[in-house]
mmCIF file of C-alpha atoms and ligand atoms in Angstrom:
data_model
loop_
_atom_site.group_PDB
_atom_site.id
_atom_site.type_symbol
_atom_site.label_atom_id
_atom_site.label_comp_id
_atom_site.label_asym_id
_atom_site.label_seq_id
_atom_site.Cartn_x
_atom_site.Cartn_y
_atom_site.Cartn_z
ATOM 1 C CA VAL A 1 -40.130 -10.579 108.514
ATOM 2 C CA LYS A 2 -41.541 -7.595 110.062
ATOM 3 C CA VAL A 3 -44.525 -7.833 112.561
ATOM 4 C CA ALA A 4 -46.486 -5.239 113.965
ATOM 5 C CA VAL A 5 -47.922 -5.910 117.410
ATOM 6 C CA VAL A 6 -51.211 -4.000 118.001
ATOM 7 C CA GLY A 7 -52.388 -3.539 121.687
ATOM 8 C CA ALA A 8 -49.480 -4.351 124.247
ATOM 9 C CA GLY A 9 -51.615 -5.832 127.141
ATOM 10 C CA LEU A 10 -51.470 -9.393 128.933
ATOM 11 C CA ILE A 11 -51.442 -10.963 126.012
ATOM 12 C CA GLY A 12 -49.598 -8.343 123.266
ATOM 13 C CA ARG A 13 -46.513 -8.269 125.058
ATOM 14 C CA ALA A 14 -46.409 -12.006 124.938
ATOM 15 C CA TRP A 15 -46.414 -11.713 121.436
ATOM 16 C CA THR A 16 -43.912 -9.692 121.399
ATOM 17 C CA VAL A 17 -41.466 -11.729 122.982
ATOM 18 C CA VAL A 18 -42.978 -14.566 120.802
ATOM 19 C CA PHE A 19 -42.181 -12.549 117.762
ATOM 20 C CA ALA A 20 -38.488 -11.306 118.507
ATOM 21 C CA ARG A 21 -37.619 -14.331 119.782
ATOM 22 C CA ALA A 22 -37.850 -15.834 116.604
ATOM 23 C CA GLY A 23 -35.854 -13.458 114.840
ATOM 24 C CA PHE A 24 -38.718 -11.340 113.499
ATOM 25 C CA ASP A 25 -38.501 -7.328 113.609
ATOM 26 C CA THR A 26 -41.386 -6.206 116.079
ATOM 27 C CA ALA A 27 -42.984 -3.138 115.890
ATOM 28 C CA VAL A 28 -45.296 -2.442 119.246
ATOM 29 C CA TRP A 29 -48.229 -0.143 119.780
ATOM 30 C CA ASP A 30 -50.864 0.611 122.576
ATOM 31 C CA VAL A 31 -53.308 3.899 122.723
ATOM 32 C CA ALA A 32 -52.242 3.939 126.163
ATOM 33 C CA PRO A 33 -48.505 5.372 125.807
ATOM 34 C CA ASP A 34 -48.102 3.834 129.292
ATOM 35 C CA ALA A 35 -48.866 0.390 128.147
ATOM 36 C CA THR A 36 -46.153 0.332 125.275
ATOM 37 C CA GLU A 37 -43.149 1.218 128.172
ATOM 38 C CA ALA A 38 -44.879 -1.618 130.467
ATOM 39 C CA ALA A 39 -44.566 -4.104 127.489
ATOM 40 C CA LEU A 40 -40.805 -3.291 126.830
ATOM 41 C CA ALA A 41 -40.649 -3.445 130.524
ATOM 42 C CA PHE A 42 -41.776 -6.739 130.496
ATOM 43 C CA CYS A 43 -39.908 -7.890 127.762
ATOM 44 C CA ARG A 44 -36.647 -6.979 129.245
ATOM 45 C CA ALA A 45 -37.795 -9.236 132.582
ATOM 46 C CA ARG A 46 -38.841 -11.852 130.863
ATOM 47 C CA LEU A 47 -36.233 -12.934 128.030
ATOM 48 C CA PRO A 48 -33.512 -13.447 130.500
ATOM 49 C CA GLU A 49 -35.627 -16.188 132.900
ATOM 50 C CA LEU A 50 -36.576 -18.095 129.223
ATOM 51 C CA ALA A 51 -32.772 -18.074 128.913
ATOM 52 C CA ALA A 52 -32.419 -19.431 132.427
ATOM 53 C CA ALA A 53 -34.449 -22.283 131.563
ATOM 54 C CA GLY A 54 -32.703 -23.144 128.251
ATOM 55 C CA LEU A 55 -35.731 -21.613 126.215
ATOM 56 C CA LEU A 56 -33.751 -18.823 124.596
ATOM 57 C CA ALA A 57 -31.165 -19.694 121.642
ATOM 58 C CA GLU A 58 -29.449 -16.543 122.187
ATOM 59 C CA ALA A 59 -28.750 -13.637 124.031
ATOM 60 C CA PRO A 60 -31.666 -11.576 125.810
ATOM 61 C CA ALA A 61 -29.986 -8.344 124.355
ATOM 62 C CA ALA A 62 -29.946 -9.850 121.010
ATOM 63 C CA VAL A 63 -33.755 -10.560 121.038
ATOM 64 C CA LEU A 64 -34.452 -7.096 122.597
ATOM 65 C CA ALA A 65 -32.706 -5.063 119.494
ATOM 66 C CA ARG A 66 -35.000 -6.404 117.688
ATOM 67 C CA ILE A 67 -38.105 -4.952 119.256
ATOM 68 C CA VAL A 68 -39.273 -1.095 118.938
ATOM 69 C CA ALA A 69 -41.712 1.199 120.662
ATOM 70 C CA ALA A 70 -43.578 2.538 117.437
ATOM 71 C CA PRO A 71 -45.214 6.448 118.083
ATOM 72 C CA THR A 72 -47.939 5.903 115.957
ATOM 73 C CA LEU A 73 -50.020 2.928 114.750
ATOM 74 C CA ALA A 74 -48.971 4.083 111.312
ATOM 75 C CA ALA A 75 -45.242 3.540 112.372
ATOM 76 C CA ALA A 76 -45.654 0.166 113.641
ATOM 77 C CA LEU A 77 -47.635 -0.978 110.598
ATOM 78 C CA ASP A 78 -45.033 0.677 108.215
ATOM 79 C CA ARG A 79 -43.535 -2.327 106.227
ATOM 80 C CA ALA A 80 -45.321 -5.144 107.783
ATOM 81 C CA ASP A 81 -45.712 -8.360 106.971
ATOM 82 C CA TYR A 82 -47.963 -9.595 109.700
ATOM 83 C CA ALA A 83 -49.997 -7.506 112.120
ATOM 84 C CA GLN A 84 -50.900 -9.159 115.450
ATOM 85 C CA GLU A 85 -54.021 -7.224 116.804
ATOM 86 C CA SER A 86 -54.210 -7.612 120.263
ATOM 87 C CA GLY A 87 -57.013 -4.981 121.909
ATOM 88 C CA PRO A 88 -59.817 -5.476 124.313
ATOM 89 C CA GLU A 89 -62.116 -7.787 123.738
ATOM 90 C CA ARG A 90 -65.248 -5.909 122.095
ATOM 91 C CA LEU A 91 -67.149 -6.008 119.246
ATOM 92 C CA GLU A 92 -67.085 -2.286 118.694
ATOM 93 C CA GLN A 93 -63.472 -1.766 119.176
ATOM 94 C CA LYS A 94 -62.183 -4.685 117.406
ATOM 95 C CA GLN A 95 -64.283 -3.235 114.149
ATOM 96 C CA ALA A 96 -62.836 -0.137 114.740
ATOM 97 C CA LEU A 97 -59.047 -1.250 114.955
ATOM 98 C CA PHE A 98 -59.284 -3.737 111.822
ATOM 99 C CA ALA A 99 -60.818 -0.621 109.775
ATOM 100 C CA GLU A 100 -57.786 1.219 110.833
ATOM 101 C CA LEU A 101 -55.473 -1.794 110.052
ATOM 102 C CA ASP A 102 -57.033 -2.267 107.174
ATOM 103 C CA ARG A 103 -56.355 1.585 105.925
ATOM 104 C CA LEU A 104 -53.045 1.823 107.135
ATOM 105 C CA ALA A 105 -51.564 -1.563 106.561
ATOM 106 C CA PRO A 106 -49.357 -2.134 103.396
ATOM 107 C CA SER A 107 -51.885 -4.321 100.878
ATOM 108 C CA ASP A 108 -49.783 -7.410 101.111
ATOM 109 C CA ALA A 109 -49.817 -7.832 104.969
ATOM 110 C CA ILE A 110 -51.920 -10.469 107.035
ATOM 111 C CA LEU A 111 -54.291 -8.700 109.612
ATOM 112 C CA ALA A 112 -54.922 -10.959 112.381
ATOM 113 C CA SER A 113 -56.383 -11.072 115.905
ATOM 114 C CA SER A 114 -55.654 -12.364 118.841
ATOM 115 C CA SER A 115 -59.742 -12.387 119.801
ATOM 116 C CA SER A 116 -60.637 -14.993 122.089
ATOM 117 C CA ALA A 117 -64.028 -15.955 120.798
ATOM 118 C CA ILE A 118 -64.832 -13.469 118.368
ATOM 119 C CA PRO A 119 -65.061 -14.877 114.629
ATOM 120 C CA ALA A 120 -63.145 -13.070 112.318
ATOM 121 C CA SER A 121 -66.148 -12.718 109.923
ATOM 122 C CA ARG A 122 -67.981 -10.162 112.805
ATOM 123 C CA PHE A 123 -65.261 -7.293 112.708
ATOM 124 C CA THR A 124 -63.958 -7.904 108.588
ATOM 125 C CA GLU A 125 -67.039 -8.124 106.275
ATOM 126 C CA ALA A 126 -66.967 -4.428 105.288
ATOM 127 C CA LEU A 127 -63.116 -4.064 104.726
ATOM 128 C CA ALA A 128 -61.998 -3.935 101.466
ATOM 129 C CA GLY A 129 -59.072 -6.039 102.587
ATOM 130 C CA ARG A 130 -61.296 -8.204 104.563
ATOM 131 C CA ALA A 131 -59.734 -11.469 102.584
ATOM 132 C CA ARG A 132 -56.310 -11.076 104.403
ATOM 133 C CA CYS A 133 -58.006 -10.962 107.937
ATOM 134 C CA LEU A 134 -58.149 -13.713 110.299
ATOM 135 C CA VAL A 135 -58.489 -15.055 113.569
ATOM 136 C CA ALA A 136 -54.992 -15.783 115.776
ATOM 137 C CA HIS A 137 -56.211 -16.884 118.830
ATOM 138 C CA PRO A 138 -53.055 -17.867 121.625
ATOM 139 C CA ALA A 139 -53.598 -19.402 124.916
ATOM 140 C CA ASN A 140 -52.203 -17.589 127.723
ATOM 141 C CA PRO A 141 -48.746 -17.205 127.398
ATOM 142 C CA PRO A 142 -48.070 -17.666 124.189
ATOM 143 C CA TYR A 143 -44.453 -17.677 124.631
ATOM 144 C CA LEU A 144 -44.666 -20.511 127.022
ATOM 145 C CA VAL A 145 -48.185 -22.050 125.415
ATOM 146 C CA PRO A 146 -47.697 -22.756 121.838
ATOM 147 C CA VAL A 147 -50.625 -23.440 120.186
ATOM 148 C CA VAL A 148 -52.479 -21.140 118.381
ATOM 149 C CA GLU A 149 -55.896 -21.496 116.600
ATOM 150 C CA LEU A 150 -56.218 -20.225 113.266
ATOM 151 C CA SER A 151 -59.583 -19.352 112.415
ATOM 152 C CA PRO A 152 -60.629 -18.076 108.702
ATOM 153 C CA ALA A 153 -63.598 -15.717 107.801
ATOM 154 C CA PRO A 154 -65.234 -17.551 104.925
ATOM 155 C CA TRP A 155 -63.898 -14.858 102.656
ATOM 156 C CA THR A 156 -60.236 -15.025 103.768
ATOM 157 C CA ASP A 157 -57.768 -15.942 101.312
ATOM 158 C CA PRO A 158 -56.588 -19.651 101.508
ATOM 159 C CA GLU A 159 -53.328 -18.223 100.558
ATOM 160 C CA VAL A 160 -53.284 -16.003 103.679
ATOM 161 C CA VAL A 161 -54.428 -19.072 106.108
ATOM 162 C CA ARG A 162 -51.383 -20.696 104.886
ATOM 163 C CA ARG A 163 -48.818 -17.449 105.471
ATOM 164 C CA SER A 164 -49.839 -17.106 108.677
ATOM 165 C CA GLN A 165 -49.376 -21.178 109.409
ATOM 166 C CA ALA A 166 -45.883 -20.762 107.865
ATOM 167 C CA LEU A 167 -45.322 -17.850 110.017
ATOM 168 C CA MET A 168 -46.372 -19.624 113.049
ATOM 169 C CA ARG A 169 -44.106 -22.363 112.550
ATOM 170 C CA ALA A 170 -41.319 -20.249 111.950
ATOM 171 C CA ALA A 171 -42.147 -18.384 115.138
ATOM 172 C CA GLY A 172 -42.043 -21.787 117.197
ATOM 173 C CA MET A 173 -46.062 -21.938 117.443
ATOM 174 C CA VAL A 174 -47.964 -24.938 116.564
ATOM 175 C CA PRO A 175 -50.691 -23.604 114.747
ATOM 176 C CA ALA A 176 -54.476 -25.482 114.997
ATOM 177 C CA THR A 177 -56.517 -24.256 112.134
ATOM 178 C CA LEU A 178 -60.445 -24.198 111.694
ATOM 179 C CA ARG A 179 -62.336 -24.968 108.914
ATOM 180 C CA ARG A 180 -65.561 -23.380 109.849
ATOM 181 C CA GLU A 181 -66.067 -19.939 112.044
ATOM 182 C CA VAL A 182 -67.162 -20.978 115.278
ATOM 183 C CA PRO A 183 -67.497 -18.525 118.650
ATOM 184 C CA SER A 184 -64.645 -19.742 121.048
ATOM 185 C CA PHE A 185 -63.181 -21.362 118.522
ATOM 186 C CA LEU A 186 -61.460 -25.170 119.816
ATOM 187 C CA LEU A 187 -59.325 -24.379 122.687
ATOM 188 C CA ASN A 188 -61.938 -22.241 124.547
ATOM 189 C CA ARG A 189 -65.201 -24.652 123.195
ATOM 190 C CA LEU A 190 -62.990 -27.721 124.690
ATOM 191 C CA GLN A 191 -62.209 -25.977 127.934
ATOM 192 C CA ALA A 192 -66.117 -24.760 128.544
ATOM 193 C CA ALA A 193 -66.935 -28.160 128.096
ATOM 194 C CA LEU A 194 -64.930 -29.673 131.033
ATOM 195 C CA LEU A 195 -65.157 -26.405 133.463
ATOM 196 C CA ALA A 196 -69.088 -26.703 132.761
ATOM 197 C CA GLU A 197 -68.789 -30.018 133.892
ATOM 198 C CA ALA A 198 -66.402 -29.513 137.133
ATOM 199 C CA PHE A 199 -68.913 -26.781 138.201
ATOM 200 C CA ARG A 200 -72.082 -29.225 137.426
ATOM 201 C CA LEU A 201 -70.040 -31.455 139.944
ATOM 202 C CA VAL A 202 -69.773 -29.296 142.522
ATOM 203 C CA GLU A 203 -72.917 -27.758 142.183
ATOM 204 C CA ASP A 204 -74.538 -31.032 142.528
ATOM 205 C CA GLY A 205 -72.307 -32.091 145.476
ATOM 206 C CA VAL A 206 -71.104 -34.853 143.798
ATOM 207 C CA ALA A 207 -67.265 -34.064 144.878
ATOM 208 C CA GLY A 208 -65.075 -31.490 146.195
ATOM 209 C CA ILE A 209 -62.761 -28.860 144.548
ATOM 210 C CA GLU A 210 -59.812 -30.503 145.512
ATOM 211 C CA ASP A 211 -60.852 -33.889 144.536
ATOM 212 C CA ILE A 212 -61.696 -32.170 140.913
ATOM 213 C CA GLU A 213 -58.222 -30.634 140.918
ATOM 214 C CA ALA A 214 -56.766 -34.088 141.730
ATOM 215 C CA THR A 215 -58.319 -35.776 139.004
ATOM 216 C CA VAL A 216 -57.355 -33.492 136.519
ATOM 217 C CA LYS A 217 -53.455 -32.544 137.660
ATOM 218 C CA HIS A 218 -52.730 -36.203 138.624
ATOM 219 C CA GLY A 219 -55.050 -37.726 136.124
ATOM 220 C CA LEU A 220 -56.085 -36.766 132.845
ATOM 221 C CA GLY A 221 -53.630 -33.770 132.547
ATOM 222 C CA LEU A 222 -50.523 -35.913 132.951
ATOM 223 C CA ARG A 223 -51.542 -37.541 129.658
ATOM 224 C CA TRP A 224 -53.055 -34.004 128.037
ATOM 225 C CA SER A 225 -49.464 -32.570 128.142
ATOM 226 C CA PHE A 226 -48.095 -35.092 125.274
ATOM 227 C CA MET A 227 -51.482 -36.463 123.418
ATOM 228 C CA GLY A 228 -54.790 -35.505 122.389
ATOM 229 C CA PRO A 229 -58.135 -36.740 123.503
ATOM 230 C CA PHE A 230 -58.130 -39.228 120.711
ATOM 231 C CA GLU A 231 -55.017 -40.458 121.052
ATOM 232 C CA THR A 232 -55.738 -41.144 124.652
ATOM 233 C CA ILE A 233 -58.890 -43.468 123.882
ATOM 234 C CA ASP A 234 -56.814 -45.029 120.940
ATOM 235 C CA LEU A 235 -54.144 -46.179 123.363
ATOM 236 C CA ASN A 236 -56.729 -46.873 125.902
ATOM 237 C CA ALA A 237 -58.167 -50.204 124.396
ATOM 238 C CA PRO A 238 -56.096 -52.951 122.940
ATOM 239 C CA GLY A 239 -58.099 -52.530 119.413
ATOM 240 C CA GLY A 240 -57.543 -48.923 119.357
ATOM 241 C CA VAL A 241 -60.777 -45.858 118.809
ATOM 242 C CA ALA A 242 -63.507 -48.384 117.032
ATOM 243 C CA ASP A 243 -62.652 -51.269 120.441
ATOM 244 C CA TYR A 244 -62.905 -48.000 122.580
ATOM 245 C CA CYS A 245 -66.069 -46.582 121.516
ATOM 246 C CA GLU A 246 -67.772 -50.335 121.291
ATOM 247 C CA ARG A 247 -66.355 -50.625 125.029
ATOM 248 C CA TYR A 248 -67.321 -47.183 126.303
ATOM 249 C CA ALA A 249 -69.514 -45.019 124.202
ATOM 250 C CA PRO A 250 -72.833 -46.079 125.674
ATOM 251 C CA GLY A 251 -71.521 -45.025 129.031
ATOM 252 C CA MET A 252 -69.876 -41.727 127.925
ATOM 253 C CA ALA A 253 -73.010 -41.213 125.873
ATOM 254 C CA ALA A 254 -75.403 -41.446 129.397
ATOM 255 C CA VAL A 255 -72.856 -38.929 130.632
ATOM 256 C CA VAL A 256 -73.417 -36.726 127.471
ATOM 257 C CA ARG A 257 -77.282 -37.308 127.554
ATOM 258 C CA GLU A 258 -77.519 -36.545 131.150
ATOM 259 C CA ALA A 259 -75.392 -33.611 131.309
ATOM 260 C CA ARG A 260 -76.613 -29.476 131.533
ATOM 261 C CA PRO A 261 -75.570 -26.684 132.402
ATOM 262 C CA PRO A 262 -74.701 -25.493 136.081
ATOM 263 C CA SER A 263 -76.231 -22.586 137.376
ATOM 264 C CA TRP A 264 -73.605 -20.418 137.861
ATOM 265 C CA SER A 265 -75.499 -18.760 140.125
ATOM 266 C CA PRO A 266 -73.527 -16.356 142.771
ATOM 267 C CA ALA A 267 -73.549 -18.755 145.458
ATOM 268 C CA LEU A 268 -71.974 -21.501 143.431
ATOM 269 C CA VAL A 269 -68.949 -19.024 142.016
ATOM 270 C CA GLU A 270 -68.903 -18.009 145.422
ATOM 271 C CA MET A 271 -68.492 -21.702 147.076
ATOM 272 C CA VAL A 272 -65.407 -22.302 144.400
ATOM 273 C CA ASP A 273 -64.252 -18.820 144.681
ATOM 274 C CA ALA A 274 -64.429 -19.083 149.019
ATOM 275 C CA ALA A 275 -62.071 -22.621 148.381
ATOM 276 C CA ARG A 276 -59.684 -21.269 145.805
ATOM 277 C CA ARG A 277 -59.236 -18.675 148.312
ATOM 278 C CA GLU A 278 -58.456 -20.952 151.316
ATOM 279 C CA SER A 279 -55.836 -22.774 148.835
ATOM 280 C CA LEU A 280 -54.663 -19.567 147.900
ATOM 281 C CA PRO A 281 -55.186 -16.222 149.835
ATOM 282 C CA HIS A 282 -55.555 -13.139 147.443
ATOM 283 C CA ALA A 283 -51.986 -11.835 148.160
ATOM 284 C CA GLU A 284 -50.402 -14.839 146.737
ATOM 285 C CA HIS A 285 -52.286 -14.789 143.506
ATOM 286 C CA ALA A 286 -49.386 -12.785 141.390
ATOM 287 C CA ALA A 287 -46.261 -15.434 143.143
ATOM 288 C CA ARG A 288 -48.506 -18.532 141.673
ATOM 289 C CA GLN A 289 -48.900 -16.890 138.304
ATOM 290 C CA GLU A 290 -44.878 -16.695 138.518
ATOM 291 C CA TRP A 291 -45.109 -20.218 139.715
ATOM 292 C CA ARG A 292 -47.538 -21.440 137.011
ATOM 293 C CA ASP A 293 -45.003 -20.021 134.668
ATOM 294 C CA ARG A 294 -41.782 -21.606 135.827
ATOM 295 C CA ARG A 295 -43.962 -24.922 135.602
ATOM 296 C CA LEU A 296 -44.712 -24.195 132.309
ATOM 297 C CA MET A 297 -41.162 -23.495 131.130
ATOM 298 C CA ALA A 298 -39.928 -26.918 133.056
ATOM 299 C CA LEU A 299 -42.661 -28.629 131.289
ATOM 300 C CA LEU A 300 -41.631 -26.862 127.738
ATOM 301 C CA ALA A 301 -38.032 -27.536 128.463
ATOM 302 C CA HIS A 302 -38.399 -31.440 129.464
ATOM 303 C CA LYS A 303 -41.105 -31.829 126.547
ATOM 304 C CA ALA A 304 -38.169 -30.509 123.927
ATOM 305 C CA ALA A 305 -35.903 -33.065 125.228
ATOM 306 C CA GLN A 306 -38.099 -35.888 124.294
ATOM 307 C CA PRO A 307 -38.782 -37.871 121.241
ATOM 308 C CA GLU A 308 -42.039 -37.105 119.412
HETATM 309 N N1 LIG B 401 -55.964 -12.500 128.649
HETATM 310 C C1 LIG B 401 -55.992 -13.968 128.162
HETATM 311 O O1 LIG B 401 -55.876 -15.064 128.784
HETATM 312 C C2 LIG B 401 -56.166 -14.237 126.521
HETATM 313 C C3 LIG B 401 -55.520 -14.981 126.013
HETATM 314 C C4 LIG B 401 -55.954 -15.677 124.440
HETATM 315 C C5 LIG B 401 -56.111 -13.915 123.995
HETATM 316 N N2 LIG B 401 -56.769 -13.065 124.258
HETATM 317 C C6 LIG B 401 -57.546 -11.962 123.879
HETATM 318 O O2 LIG B 401 -56.143 -10.892 123.443
HETATM 319 C C7 LIG B 401 -56.688 -9.616 123.765
HETATM 320 C C8 LIG B 401 -56.142 -8.754 124.119
HETATM 321 O O3 LIG B 401 -56.394 -9.513 125.695
HETATM 322 P P1 LIG B 401 -55.479 -8.706 127.039
HETATM 323 O O4 LIG B 401 -55.918 -10.029 127.986
HETATM 324 O O5 LIG B 401 -53.980 -9.067 126.450
HETATM 325 O O6 LIG B 401 -56.610 -7.485 127.560
HETATM 326 P P2 LIG B 401 -55.818 -6.217 128.143
HETATM 327 O O7 LIG B 401 -56.762 -5.270 128.673
HETATM 328 O O8 LIG B 401 -54.094 -6.675 128.976
HETATM 329 O O9 LIG B 401 -55.151 -5.548 126.477
HETATM 330 C C9 LIG B 401 -55.693 -4.804 126.097
HETATM 331 C C10 LIG B 401 -54.388 -3.805 125.422
HETATM 332 O O10 LIG B 401 -55.400 -2.799 123.957
HETATM 333 C C11 LIG B 401 -54.970 -1.295 124.407
HETATM 334 N N3 LIG B 401 -56.206 -0.890 123.490
HETATM 335 C C12 LIG B 401 -57.029 -0.348 123.722
HETATM 336 N N4 LIG B 401 -58.030 0.155 122.629
HETATM 337 C C13 LIG B 401 -56.540 0.088 121.966
HETATM 338 C C14 LIG B 401 -57.049 0.382 120.472
HETATM 339 N N5 LIG B 401 -57.879 0.898 120.099
HETATM 340 N N6 LIG B 401 -55.682 0.405 119.939
HETATM 341 C C15 LIG B 401 -54.332 -0.566 120.304
HETATM 342 N N7 LIG B 401 -54.817 -0.876 121.744
HETATM 343 C C16 LIG B 401 -55.720 -0.415 122.170
HETATM 344 C C17 LIG B 401 -55.247 -1.641 125.989
HETATM 345 O O11 LIG B 401 -54.458 -0.252 126.204
HETATM 346 C C18 LIG B 401 -54.475 -2.956 126.640
HETATM 347 O O12 LIG B 401 -53.046 -2.572 126.824
HETATM 348 C C19 LIG B 401 -58.352 -9.743 123.987
HETATM 349 O O13 LIG B 401 -59.265 -9.499 122.093
HETATM 350 C C20 LIG B 401 -58.038 -11.417 124.291
HETATM 351 O O14 LIG B 401 -59.407 -11.848 124.097
HETATM 352 C C21 LIG B 401 -56.450 -12.895 125.944
#
């Protein structure tokens, strides 16, 4: 399998690790030559850490040997089976980049976008090859968080969706496929619902930030690392989902009825930001991101050792 990573920022460089780790020949290209170089340096630094955490099946050098910095977009796409676009989250830029990808890629190559929120129909409608385009949205960073949301446009060939699912599984990812396009797909919609409620609880003075953090990290989040919301409620009532809904749906409905979005006013954002900066001074932000990644690696190793 040959893959082109187009756009080598935060997400493109992380995809490079995913594809090369899976045994795919991976060509990386970015408009900014510095970004391509930085992506290679990132892979050189990260692969030994993954190996140390037991998350790499072979030596880092063997994985690195499959990664090349392409001098041009055309070179990156040469004989590619699949292209993963990770350029800026701007509609005009996605439209321009996909026009180039469709012009330059082999006619049977799949063209996928990492877009976090923009459905594929917004930037592929006018393309001759629009049937081979879709969104493949990862979480950050994709080499540690395996879900990838596949969101086809109405005109995406179902065979392209099936091939993308198979390629992602072969890459060690877990595809979650949408049946119909919605902005922000699944992950960010679910996250938006939780964040809206969390900001509103703060805005209304119901609880402080540390108590909301504790509720998720010592409560909901523990279960969510191995079950989704439906399995969670299924196991929370002796008779399963129907029993749970009979007991608790009226209460949930009341919460949802009274819910309104928080203001996200400057004062509210400042309050949350100030609390976070008190817990985590800005100077320690990057170190804490590395801590998060180490915790994710440990959790992944733990999950891999558990029976399903
Ligand atoms: N950051 C996240 O948490 C996250 C998570 C999932 C998906 N995404 C999505 O991934 C995409 C990339 O986001 P990011 O966080 O990596 O941004 P980023 O700014 O780190 O990287 C974007 C890269 O695209 C390059 N670029 C700009 N124009 C280009 C062009 N015409 N051709 C090729 N490369 C070009 C830039 O030089 C830069 O290196 C966006 O669509 C974003 O919504 C981001």
